[in-house]
mmCIF file of C-alpha atoms and ligand atoms in Angstrom:
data_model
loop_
_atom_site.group_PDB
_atom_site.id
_atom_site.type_symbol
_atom_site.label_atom_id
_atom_site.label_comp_id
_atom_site.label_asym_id
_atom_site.label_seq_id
_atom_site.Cartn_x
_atom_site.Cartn_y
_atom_site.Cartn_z
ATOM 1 C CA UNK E 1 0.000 0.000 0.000
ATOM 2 C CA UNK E 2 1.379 3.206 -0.974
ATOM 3 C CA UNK E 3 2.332 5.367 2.112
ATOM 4 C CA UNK E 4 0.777 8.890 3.404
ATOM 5 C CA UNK E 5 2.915 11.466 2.977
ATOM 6 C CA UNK E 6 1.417 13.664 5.047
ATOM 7 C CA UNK E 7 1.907 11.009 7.997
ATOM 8 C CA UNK E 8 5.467 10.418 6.828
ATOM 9 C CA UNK E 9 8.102 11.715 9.107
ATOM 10 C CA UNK E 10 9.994 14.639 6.849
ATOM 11 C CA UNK E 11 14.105 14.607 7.736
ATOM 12 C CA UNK E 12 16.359 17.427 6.164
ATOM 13 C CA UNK E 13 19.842 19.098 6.568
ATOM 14 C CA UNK E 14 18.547 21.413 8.682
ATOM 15 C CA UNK E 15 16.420 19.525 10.873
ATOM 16 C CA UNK E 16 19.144 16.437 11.383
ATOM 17 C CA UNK E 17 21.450 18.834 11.851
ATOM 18 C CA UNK E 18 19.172 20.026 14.988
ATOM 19 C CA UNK E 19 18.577 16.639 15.976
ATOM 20 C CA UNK E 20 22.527 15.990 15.904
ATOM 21 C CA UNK E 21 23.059 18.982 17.718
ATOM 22 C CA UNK E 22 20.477 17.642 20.675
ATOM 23 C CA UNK E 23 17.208 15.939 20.178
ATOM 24 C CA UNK E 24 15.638 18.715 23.003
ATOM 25 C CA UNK E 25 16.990 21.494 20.428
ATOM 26 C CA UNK E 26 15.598 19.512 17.516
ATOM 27 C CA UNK E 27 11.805 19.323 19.400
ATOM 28 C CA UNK E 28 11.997 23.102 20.041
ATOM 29 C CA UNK E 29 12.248 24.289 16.583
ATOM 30 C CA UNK E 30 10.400 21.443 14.796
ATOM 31 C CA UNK E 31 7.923 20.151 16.546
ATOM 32 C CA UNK E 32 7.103 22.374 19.352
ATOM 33 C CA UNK E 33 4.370 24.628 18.324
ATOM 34 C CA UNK E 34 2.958 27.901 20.926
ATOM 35 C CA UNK E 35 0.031 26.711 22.208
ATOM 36 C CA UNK E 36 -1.548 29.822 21.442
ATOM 37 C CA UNK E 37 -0.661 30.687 18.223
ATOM 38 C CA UNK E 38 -0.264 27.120 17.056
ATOM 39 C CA UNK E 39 2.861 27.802 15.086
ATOM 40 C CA UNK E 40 6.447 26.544 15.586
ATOM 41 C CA UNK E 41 9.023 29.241 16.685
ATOM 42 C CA UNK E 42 11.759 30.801 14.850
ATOM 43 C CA UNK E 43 14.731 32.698 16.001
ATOM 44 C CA UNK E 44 16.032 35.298 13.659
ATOM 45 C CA UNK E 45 19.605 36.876 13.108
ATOM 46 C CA UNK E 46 21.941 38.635 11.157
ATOM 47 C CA UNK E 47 23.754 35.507 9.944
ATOM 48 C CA UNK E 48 20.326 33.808 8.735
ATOM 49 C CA UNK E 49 19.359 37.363 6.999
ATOM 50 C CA UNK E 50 22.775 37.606 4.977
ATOM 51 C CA UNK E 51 22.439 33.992 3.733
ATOM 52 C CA UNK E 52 19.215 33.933 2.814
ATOM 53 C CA UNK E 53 19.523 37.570 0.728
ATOM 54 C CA UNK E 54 22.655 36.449 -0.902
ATOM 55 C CA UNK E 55 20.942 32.893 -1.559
ATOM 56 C CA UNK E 56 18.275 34.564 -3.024
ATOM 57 C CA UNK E 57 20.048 36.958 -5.772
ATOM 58 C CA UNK E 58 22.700 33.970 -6.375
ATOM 59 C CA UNK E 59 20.409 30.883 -6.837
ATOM 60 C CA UNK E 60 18.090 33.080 -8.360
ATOM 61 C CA UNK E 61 20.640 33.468 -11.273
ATOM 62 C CA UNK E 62 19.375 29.692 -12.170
ATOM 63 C CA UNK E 63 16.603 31.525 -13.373
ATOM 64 C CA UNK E 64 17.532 32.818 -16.665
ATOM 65 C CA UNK E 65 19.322 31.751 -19.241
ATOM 66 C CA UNK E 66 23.401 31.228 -19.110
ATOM 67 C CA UNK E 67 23.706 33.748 -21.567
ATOM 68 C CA UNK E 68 21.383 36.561 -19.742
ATOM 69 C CA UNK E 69 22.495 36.040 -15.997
ATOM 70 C CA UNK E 70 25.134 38.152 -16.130
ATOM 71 C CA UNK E 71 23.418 40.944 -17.688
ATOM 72 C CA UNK E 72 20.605 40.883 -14.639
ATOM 73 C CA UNK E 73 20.819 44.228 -12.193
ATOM 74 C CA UNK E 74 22.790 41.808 -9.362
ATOM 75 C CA UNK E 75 23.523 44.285 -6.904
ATOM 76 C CA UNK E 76 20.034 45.770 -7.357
ATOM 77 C CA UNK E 77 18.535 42.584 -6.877
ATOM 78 C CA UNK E 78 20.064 42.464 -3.278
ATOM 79 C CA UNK E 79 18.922 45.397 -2.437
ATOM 80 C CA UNK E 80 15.701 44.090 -2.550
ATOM 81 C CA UNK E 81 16.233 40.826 -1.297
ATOM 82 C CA UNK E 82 18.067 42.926 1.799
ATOM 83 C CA UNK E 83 14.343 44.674 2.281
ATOM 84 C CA UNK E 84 12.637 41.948 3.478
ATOM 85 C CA UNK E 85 15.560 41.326 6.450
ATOM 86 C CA UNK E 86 16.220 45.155 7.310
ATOM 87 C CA UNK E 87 16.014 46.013 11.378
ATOM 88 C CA UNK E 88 14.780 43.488 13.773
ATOM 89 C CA UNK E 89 13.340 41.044 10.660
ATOM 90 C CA UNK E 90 16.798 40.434 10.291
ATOM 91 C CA UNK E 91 17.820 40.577 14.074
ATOM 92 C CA UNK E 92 19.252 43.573 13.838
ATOM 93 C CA UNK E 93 20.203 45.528 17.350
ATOM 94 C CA UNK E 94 20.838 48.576 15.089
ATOM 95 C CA UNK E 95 21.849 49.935 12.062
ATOM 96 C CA UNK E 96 25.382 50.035 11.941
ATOM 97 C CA UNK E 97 25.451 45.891 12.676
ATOM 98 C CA UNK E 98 22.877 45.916 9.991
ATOM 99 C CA UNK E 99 25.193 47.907 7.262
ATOM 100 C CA UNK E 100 28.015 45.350 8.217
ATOM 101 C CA UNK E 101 26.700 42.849 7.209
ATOM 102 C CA UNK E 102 24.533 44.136 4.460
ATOM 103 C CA UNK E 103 27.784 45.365 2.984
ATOM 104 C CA UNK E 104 29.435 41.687 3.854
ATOM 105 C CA UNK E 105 26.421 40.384 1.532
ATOM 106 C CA UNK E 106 27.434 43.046 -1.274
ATOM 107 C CA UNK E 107 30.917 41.873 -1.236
ATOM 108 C CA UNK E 108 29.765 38.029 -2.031
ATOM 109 C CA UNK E 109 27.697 39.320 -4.708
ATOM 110 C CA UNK E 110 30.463 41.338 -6.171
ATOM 111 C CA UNK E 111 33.219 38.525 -5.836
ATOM 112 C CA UNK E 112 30.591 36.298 -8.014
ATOM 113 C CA UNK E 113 29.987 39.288 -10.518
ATOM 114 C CA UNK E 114 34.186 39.265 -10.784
ATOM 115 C CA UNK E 115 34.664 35.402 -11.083
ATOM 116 C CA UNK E 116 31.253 33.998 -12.385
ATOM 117 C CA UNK E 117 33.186 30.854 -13.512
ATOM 118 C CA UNK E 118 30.519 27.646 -13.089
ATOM 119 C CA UNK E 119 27.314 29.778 -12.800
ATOM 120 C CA UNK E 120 28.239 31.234 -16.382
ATOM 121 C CA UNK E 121 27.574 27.714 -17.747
ATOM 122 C CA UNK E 122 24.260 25.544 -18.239
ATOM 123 C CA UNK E 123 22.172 24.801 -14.894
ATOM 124 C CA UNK E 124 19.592 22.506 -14.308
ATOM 125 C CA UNK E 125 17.239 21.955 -11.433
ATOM 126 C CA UNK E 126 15.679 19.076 -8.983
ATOM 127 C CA UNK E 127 11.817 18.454 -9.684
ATOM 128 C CA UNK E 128 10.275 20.232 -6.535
ATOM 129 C CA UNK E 129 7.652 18.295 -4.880
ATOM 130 C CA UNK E 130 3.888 19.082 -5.198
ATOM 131 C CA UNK E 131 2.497 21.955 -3.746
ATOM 132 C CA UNK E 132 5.711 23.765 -3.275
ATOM 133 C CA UNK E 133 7.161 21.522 -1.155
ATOM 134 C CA UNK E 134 10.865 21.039 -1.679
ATOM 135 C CA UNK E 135 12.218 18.320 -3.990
ATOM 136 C CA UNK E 136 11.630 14.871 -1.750
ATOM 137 C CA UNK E 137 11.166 11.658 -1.739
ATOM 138 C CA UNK E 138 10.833 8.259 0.290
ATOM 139 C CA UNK E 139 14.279 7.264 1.871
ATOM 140 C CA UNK E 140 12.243 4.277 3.232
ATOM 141 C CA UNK E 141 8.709 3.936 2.211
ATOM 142 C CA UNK E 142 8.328 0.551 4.450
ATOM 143 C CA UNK E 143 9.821 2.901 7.687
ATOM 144 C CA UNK E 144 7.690 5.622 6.279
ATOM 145 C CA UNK E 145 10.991 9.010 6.053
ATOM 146 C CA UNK E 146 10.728 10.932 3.910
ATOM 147 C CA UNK E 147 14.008 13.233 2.782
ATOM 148 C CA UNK E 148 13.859 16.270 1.338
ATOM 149 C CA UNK E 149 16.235 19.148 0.555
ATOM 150 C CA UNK E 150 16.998 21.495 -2.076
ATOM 151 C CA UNK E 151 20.692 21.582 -4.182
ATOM 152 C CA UNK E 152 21.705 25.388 -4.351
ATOM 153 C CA UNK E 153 23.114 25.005 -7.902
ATOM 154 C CA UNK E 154 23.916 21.976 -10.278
ATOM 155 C CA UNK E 155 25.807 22.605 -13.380
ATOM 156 C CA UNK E 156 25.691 21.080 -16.472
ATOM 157 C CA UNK E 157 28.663 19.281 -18.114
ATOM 158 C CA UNK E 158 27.376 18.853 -21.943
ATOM 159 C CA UNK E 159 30.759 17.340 -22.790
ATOM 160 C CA UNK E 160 29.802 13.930 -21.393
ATOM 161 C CA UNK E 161 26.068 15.225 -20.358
ATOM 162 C CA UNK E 162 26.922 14.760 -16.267
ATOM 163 C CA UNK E 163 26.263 17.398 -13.527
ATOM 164 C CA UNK E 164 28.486 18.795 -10.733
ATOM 165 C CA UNK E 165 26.833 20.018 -7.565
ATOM 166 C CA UNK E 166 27.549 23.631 -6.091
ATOM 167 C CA UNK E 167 26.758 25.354 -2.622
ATOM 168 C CA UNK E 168 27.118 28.304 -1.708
ATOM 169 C CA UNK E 169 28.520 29.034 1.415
ATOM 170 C CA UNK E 170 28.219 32.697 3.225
ATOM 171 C CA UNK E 171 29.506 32.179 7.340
ATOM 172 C CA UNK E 172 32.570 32.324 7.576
ATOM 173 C CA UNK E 173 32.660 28.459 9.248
ATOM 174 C CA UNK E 174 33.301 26.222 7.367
ATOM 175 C CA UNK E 175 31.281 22.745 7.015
ATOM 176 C CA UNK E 176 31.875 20.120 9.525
ATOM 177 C CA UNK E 177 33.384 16.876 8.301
ATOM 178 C CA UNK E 178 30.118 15.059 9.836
ATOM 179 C CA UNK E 179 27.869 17.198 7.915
ATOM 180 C CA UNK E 180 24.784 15.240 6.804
ATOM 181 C CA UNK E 181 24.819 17.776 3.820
ATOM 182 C CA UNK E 182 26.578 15.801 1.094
ATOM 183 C CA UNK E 183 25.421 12.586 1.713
ATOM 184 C CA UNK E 184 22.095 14.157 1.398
ATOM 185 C CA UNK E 185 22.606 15.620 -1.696
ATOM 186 C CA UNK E 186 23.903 12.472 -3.317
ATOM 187 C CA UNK E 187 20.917 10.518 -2.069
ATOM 188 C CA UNK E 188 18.720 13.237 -3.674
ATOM 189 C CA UNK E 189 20.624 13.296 -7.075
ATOM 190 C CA UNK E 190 20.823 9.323 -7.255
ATOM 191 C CA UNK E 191 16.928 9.285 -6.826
ATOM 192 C CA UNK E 192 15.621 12.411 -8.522
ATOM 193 C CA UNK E 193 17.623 12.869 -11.872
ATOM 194 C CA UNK E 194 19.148 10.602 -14.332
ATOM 195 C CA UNK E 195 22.709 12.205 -14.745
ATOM 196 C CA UNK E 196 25.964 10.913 -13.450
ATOM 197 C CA UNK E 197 27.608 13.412 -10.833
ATOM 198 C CA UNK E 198 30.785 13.999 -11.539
ATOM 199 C CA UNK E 199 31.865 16.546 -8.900
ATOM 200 C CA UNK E 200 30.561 18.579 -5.876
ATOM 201 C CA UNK E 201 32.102 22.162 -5.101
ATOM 202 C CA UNK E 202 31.864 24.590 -1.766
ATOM 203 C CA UNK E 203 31.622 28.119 -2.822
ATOM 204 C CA UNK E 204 32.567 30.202 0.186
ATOM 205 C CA UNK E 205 31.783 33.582 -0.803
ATOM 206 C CA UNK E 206 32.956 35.646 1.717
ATOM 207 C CA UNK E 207 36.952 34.523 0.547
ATOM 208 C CA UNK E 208 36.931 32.091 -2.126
ATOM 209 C CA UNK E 209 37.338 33.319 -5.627
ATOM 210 C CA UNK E 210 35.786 29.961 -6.920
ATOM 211 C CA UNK E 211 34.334 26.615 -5.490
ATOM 212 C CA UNK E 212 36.391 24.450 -3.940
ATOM 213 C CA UNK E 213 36.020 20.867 -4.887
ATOM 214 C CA UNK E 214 35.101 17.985 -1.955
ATOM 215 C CA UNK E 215 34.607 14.519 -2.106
ATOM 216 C CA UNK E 216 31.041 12.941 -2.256
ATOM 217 C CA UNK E 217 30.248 10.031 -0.453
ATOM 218 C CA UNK E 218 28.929 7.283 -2.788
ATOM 219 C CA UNK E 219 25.430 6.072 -2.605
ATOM 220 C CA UNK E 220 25.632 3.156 0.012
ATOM 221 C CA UNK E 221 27.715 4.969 2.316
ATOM 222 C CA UNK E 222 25.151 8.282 2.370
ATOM 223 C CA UNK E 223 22.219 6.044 2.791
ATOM 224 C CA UNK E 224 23.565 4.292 5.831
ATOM 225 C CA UNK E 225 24.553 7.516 6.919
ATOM 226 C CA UNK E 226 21.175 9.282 6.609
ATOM 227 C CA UNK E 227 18.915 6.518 7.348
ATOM 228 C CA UNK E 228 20.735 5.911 10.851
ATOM 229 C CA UNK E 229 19.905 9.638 11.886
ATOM 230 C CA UNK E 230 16.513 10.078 10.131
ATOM 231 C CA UNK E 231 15.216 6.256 12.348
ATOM 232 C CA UNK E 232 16.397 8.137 15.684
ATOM 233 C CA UNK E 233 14.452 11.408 14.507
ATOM 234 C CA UNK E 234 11.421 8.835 14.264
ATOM 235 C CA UNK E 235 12.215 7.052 17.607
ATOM 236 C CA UNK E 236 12.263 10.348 19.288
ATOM 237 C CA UNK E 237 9.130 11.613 17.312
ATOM 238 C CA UNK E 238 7.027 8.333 18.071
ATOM 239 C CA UNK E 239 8.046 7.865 21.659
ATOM 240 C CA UNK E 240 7.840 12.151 22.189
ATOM 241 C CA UNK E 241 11.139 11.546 24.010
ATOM 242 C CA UNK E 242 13.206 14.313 23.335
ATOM 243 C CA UNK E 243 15.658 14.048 26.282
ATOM 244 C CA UNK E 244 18.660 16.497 26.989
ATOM 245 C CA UNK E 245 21.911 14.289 26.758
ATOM 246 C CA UNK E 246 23.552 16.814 29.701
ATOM 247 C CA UNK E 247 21.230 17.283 32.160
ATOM 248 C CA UNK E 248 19.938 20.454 33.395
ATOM 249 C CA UNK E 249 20.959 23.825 32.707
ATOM 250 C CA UNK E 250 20.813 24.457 28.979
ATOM 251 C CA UNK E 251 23.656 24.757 26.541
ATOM 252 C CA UNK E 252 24.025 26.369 23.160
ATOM 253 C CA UNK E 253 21.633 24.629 20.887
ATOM 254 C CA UNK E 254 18.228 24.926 23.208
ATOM 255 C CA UNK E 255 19.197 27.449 24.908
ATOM 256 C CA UNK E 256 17.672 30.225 22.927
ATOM 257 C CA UNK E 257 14.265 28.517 22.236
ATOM 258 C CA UNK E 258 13.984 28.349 25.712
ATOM 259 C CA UNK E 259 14.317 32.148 26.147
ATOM 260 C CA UNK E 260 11.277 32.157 23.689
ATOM 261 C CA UNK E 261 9.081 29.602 25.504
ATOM 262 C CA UNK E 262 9.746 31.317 28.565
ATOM 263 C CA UNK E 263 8.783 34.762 27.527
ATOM 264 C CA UNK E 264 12.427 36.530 27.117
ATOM 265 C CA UNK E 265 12.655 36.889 23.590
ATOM 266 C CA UNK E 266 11.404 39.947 21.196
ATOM 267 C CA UNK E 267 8.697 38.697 19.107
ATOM 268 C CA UNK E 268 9.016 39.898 15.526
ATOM 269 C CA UNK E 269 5.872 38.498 13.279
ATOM 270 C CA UNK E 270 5.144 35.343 11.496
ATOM 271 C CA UNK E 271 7.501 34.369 8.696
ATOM 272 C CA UNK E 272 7.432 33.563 5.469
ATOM 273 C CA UNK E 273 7.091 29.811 6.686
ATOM 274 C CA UNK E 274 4.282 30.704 8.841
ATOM 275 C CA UNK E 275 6.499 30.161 12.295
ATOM 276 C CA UNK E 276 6.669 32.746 14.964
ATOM 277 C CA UNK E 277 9.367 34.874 15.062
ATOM 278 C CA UNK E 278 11.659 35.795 17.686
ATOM 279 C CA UNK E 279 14.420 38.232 18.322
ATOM 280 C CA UNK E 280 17.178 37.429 21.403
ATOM 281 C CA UNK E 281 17.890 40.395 23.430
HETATM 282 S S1 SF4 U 301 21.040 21.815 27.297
HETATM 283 FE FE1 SF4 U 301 20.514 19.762 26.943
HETATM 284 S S2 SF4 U 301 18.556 19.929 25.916
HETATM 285 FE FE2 SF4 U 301 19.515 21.844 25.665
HETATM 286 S S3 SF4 U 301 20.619 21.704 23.773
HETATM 287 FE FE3 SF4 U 301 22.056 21.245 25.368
HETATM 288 S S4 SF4 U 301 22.006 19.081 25.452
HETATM 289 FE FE4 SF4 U 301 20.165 19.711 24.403
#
């Protein structure tokens, strides 16, 4: 019998990446919803604004044509992608924090404007899922996961008709070897596209003048990886046991969701993903 995906659990980057962090931290920003307003919580900040802006004018270049991207208003383009995170929407404690790192954002776009290299060629994109959701699909029907996740960028190579995979990267960290990302990514290309990968890049805007090229893992070796993390996420979701591995007294990945669930944060509105947002003082 074909499964419901509605009653499927989801698993992403992002939320695995919670879950790694602590499964507490995972249940406060994706399951726990404000009893009153019946949303889940959100926290924003000046990081999350300046990689979702960029993000938005870079991936967005996918849009047009190779030939035309370049010849799109790029810097304007931020600046309106930078409305929609000005002041507090962005977690912003004032404006000259906010002009840093506005002006951190400009200087990614500009670096890609100097050294388009990849994004100058042929790009393709993942199927999305239906209504809107991102592109997806059953990592185990019979466990009922499903994993979703979007790819940033994926080139095409016409000269043996393969595609390389590109993210773009604009903290200043760089990824963590244990990273869930590129296993994920090669468990969405081998199921959702036909083409043989032939290389994945890191594009670390704020000092790399082009991607650098990492290793991806092959199919078996994501799977096991994924699947291990996304059947604990289902545990913990089934059993609503989302225990703190350290005992009392908070740490860094809960500890600002608590501030929100006990009434110490700045609310800020409801998001474009319908959560409740939240500023930290
Ligand atoms: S304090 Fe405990 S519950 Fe909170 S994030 Fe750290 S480990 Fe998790």
């Amino acid at each position: 019998m074909a499964q419901d995906k509605y009653k499927a659990v989801w698993v992403s980057h992002s939320s695995m990446g919670d879950f790694i962090k602590c499964p507490r931290a995972y249940f406060l920003h994706n399951v726990y919803k404000d009893p009153k307003t019946k949303r889940k919580i959100n926290i924003v900040s000046p990081p999350l604004a300046l990689g979702v802006s960029v993000h938005e004018v870079v991936e967005g270049l996918a849009n047009f044509k190779a030939e035309e991207r370049f010849k799109q208003p790029l810097l304007e383009l931020y600046e309106k992608a930078w409305q929609k995170v000005r002041g507090k929407a962005g977690g912003f404690k004032n404006e000259t924090d906010e002009l840093e790192a506005k002006n951190r954002g400009k200087e990614m776009i500009l670096r890609v404007l100097r050294n388009p290299g990849p994004l100058l060629n042929k790009a393709l994109k993942l199927k999305g899922g239906d209504n809107d959701m991102p592109p997806n699909f059953f990592l185990s029907e019979e466990e009922n996961i499903i994993l979703c996740g979007k790819i940033d960028w994926l080139e095409y190579v016409p000269e043996d008709d393969s595609i390389r995979v590109l993210d773009f990267k604009t903290g200043k960290n760089e990824e963590s070897g244990e990273s869930l990302q590129l296993p994920i990514y090669q468990l969405l290309l081998n199921k959702l596209q036909k083409r043989k990968v032939t290389g994945a890049y890191y594009w670390y805007l704020d000092k790399d003048d082009a991607p650098i090229a990492v290793e991806l893992p092959s199919v078996e070796e994501s799977y096991k990886k994924v699947i291990e993390v996304a059947r604990q996420v289902k545990t913990a979701r089934e059993s609503v046991v989302y225990e703190c591995p350290r005992g009392k007294g908070g740490c860094f990945a809960c500890k600002p969701f608590e501030k929100i669930i006990k009434g110490e944060a700045e609310y800020i509105g409801v998001g474009e993903y319908n959560q409740d947002l939240y500023m930290l003082g």
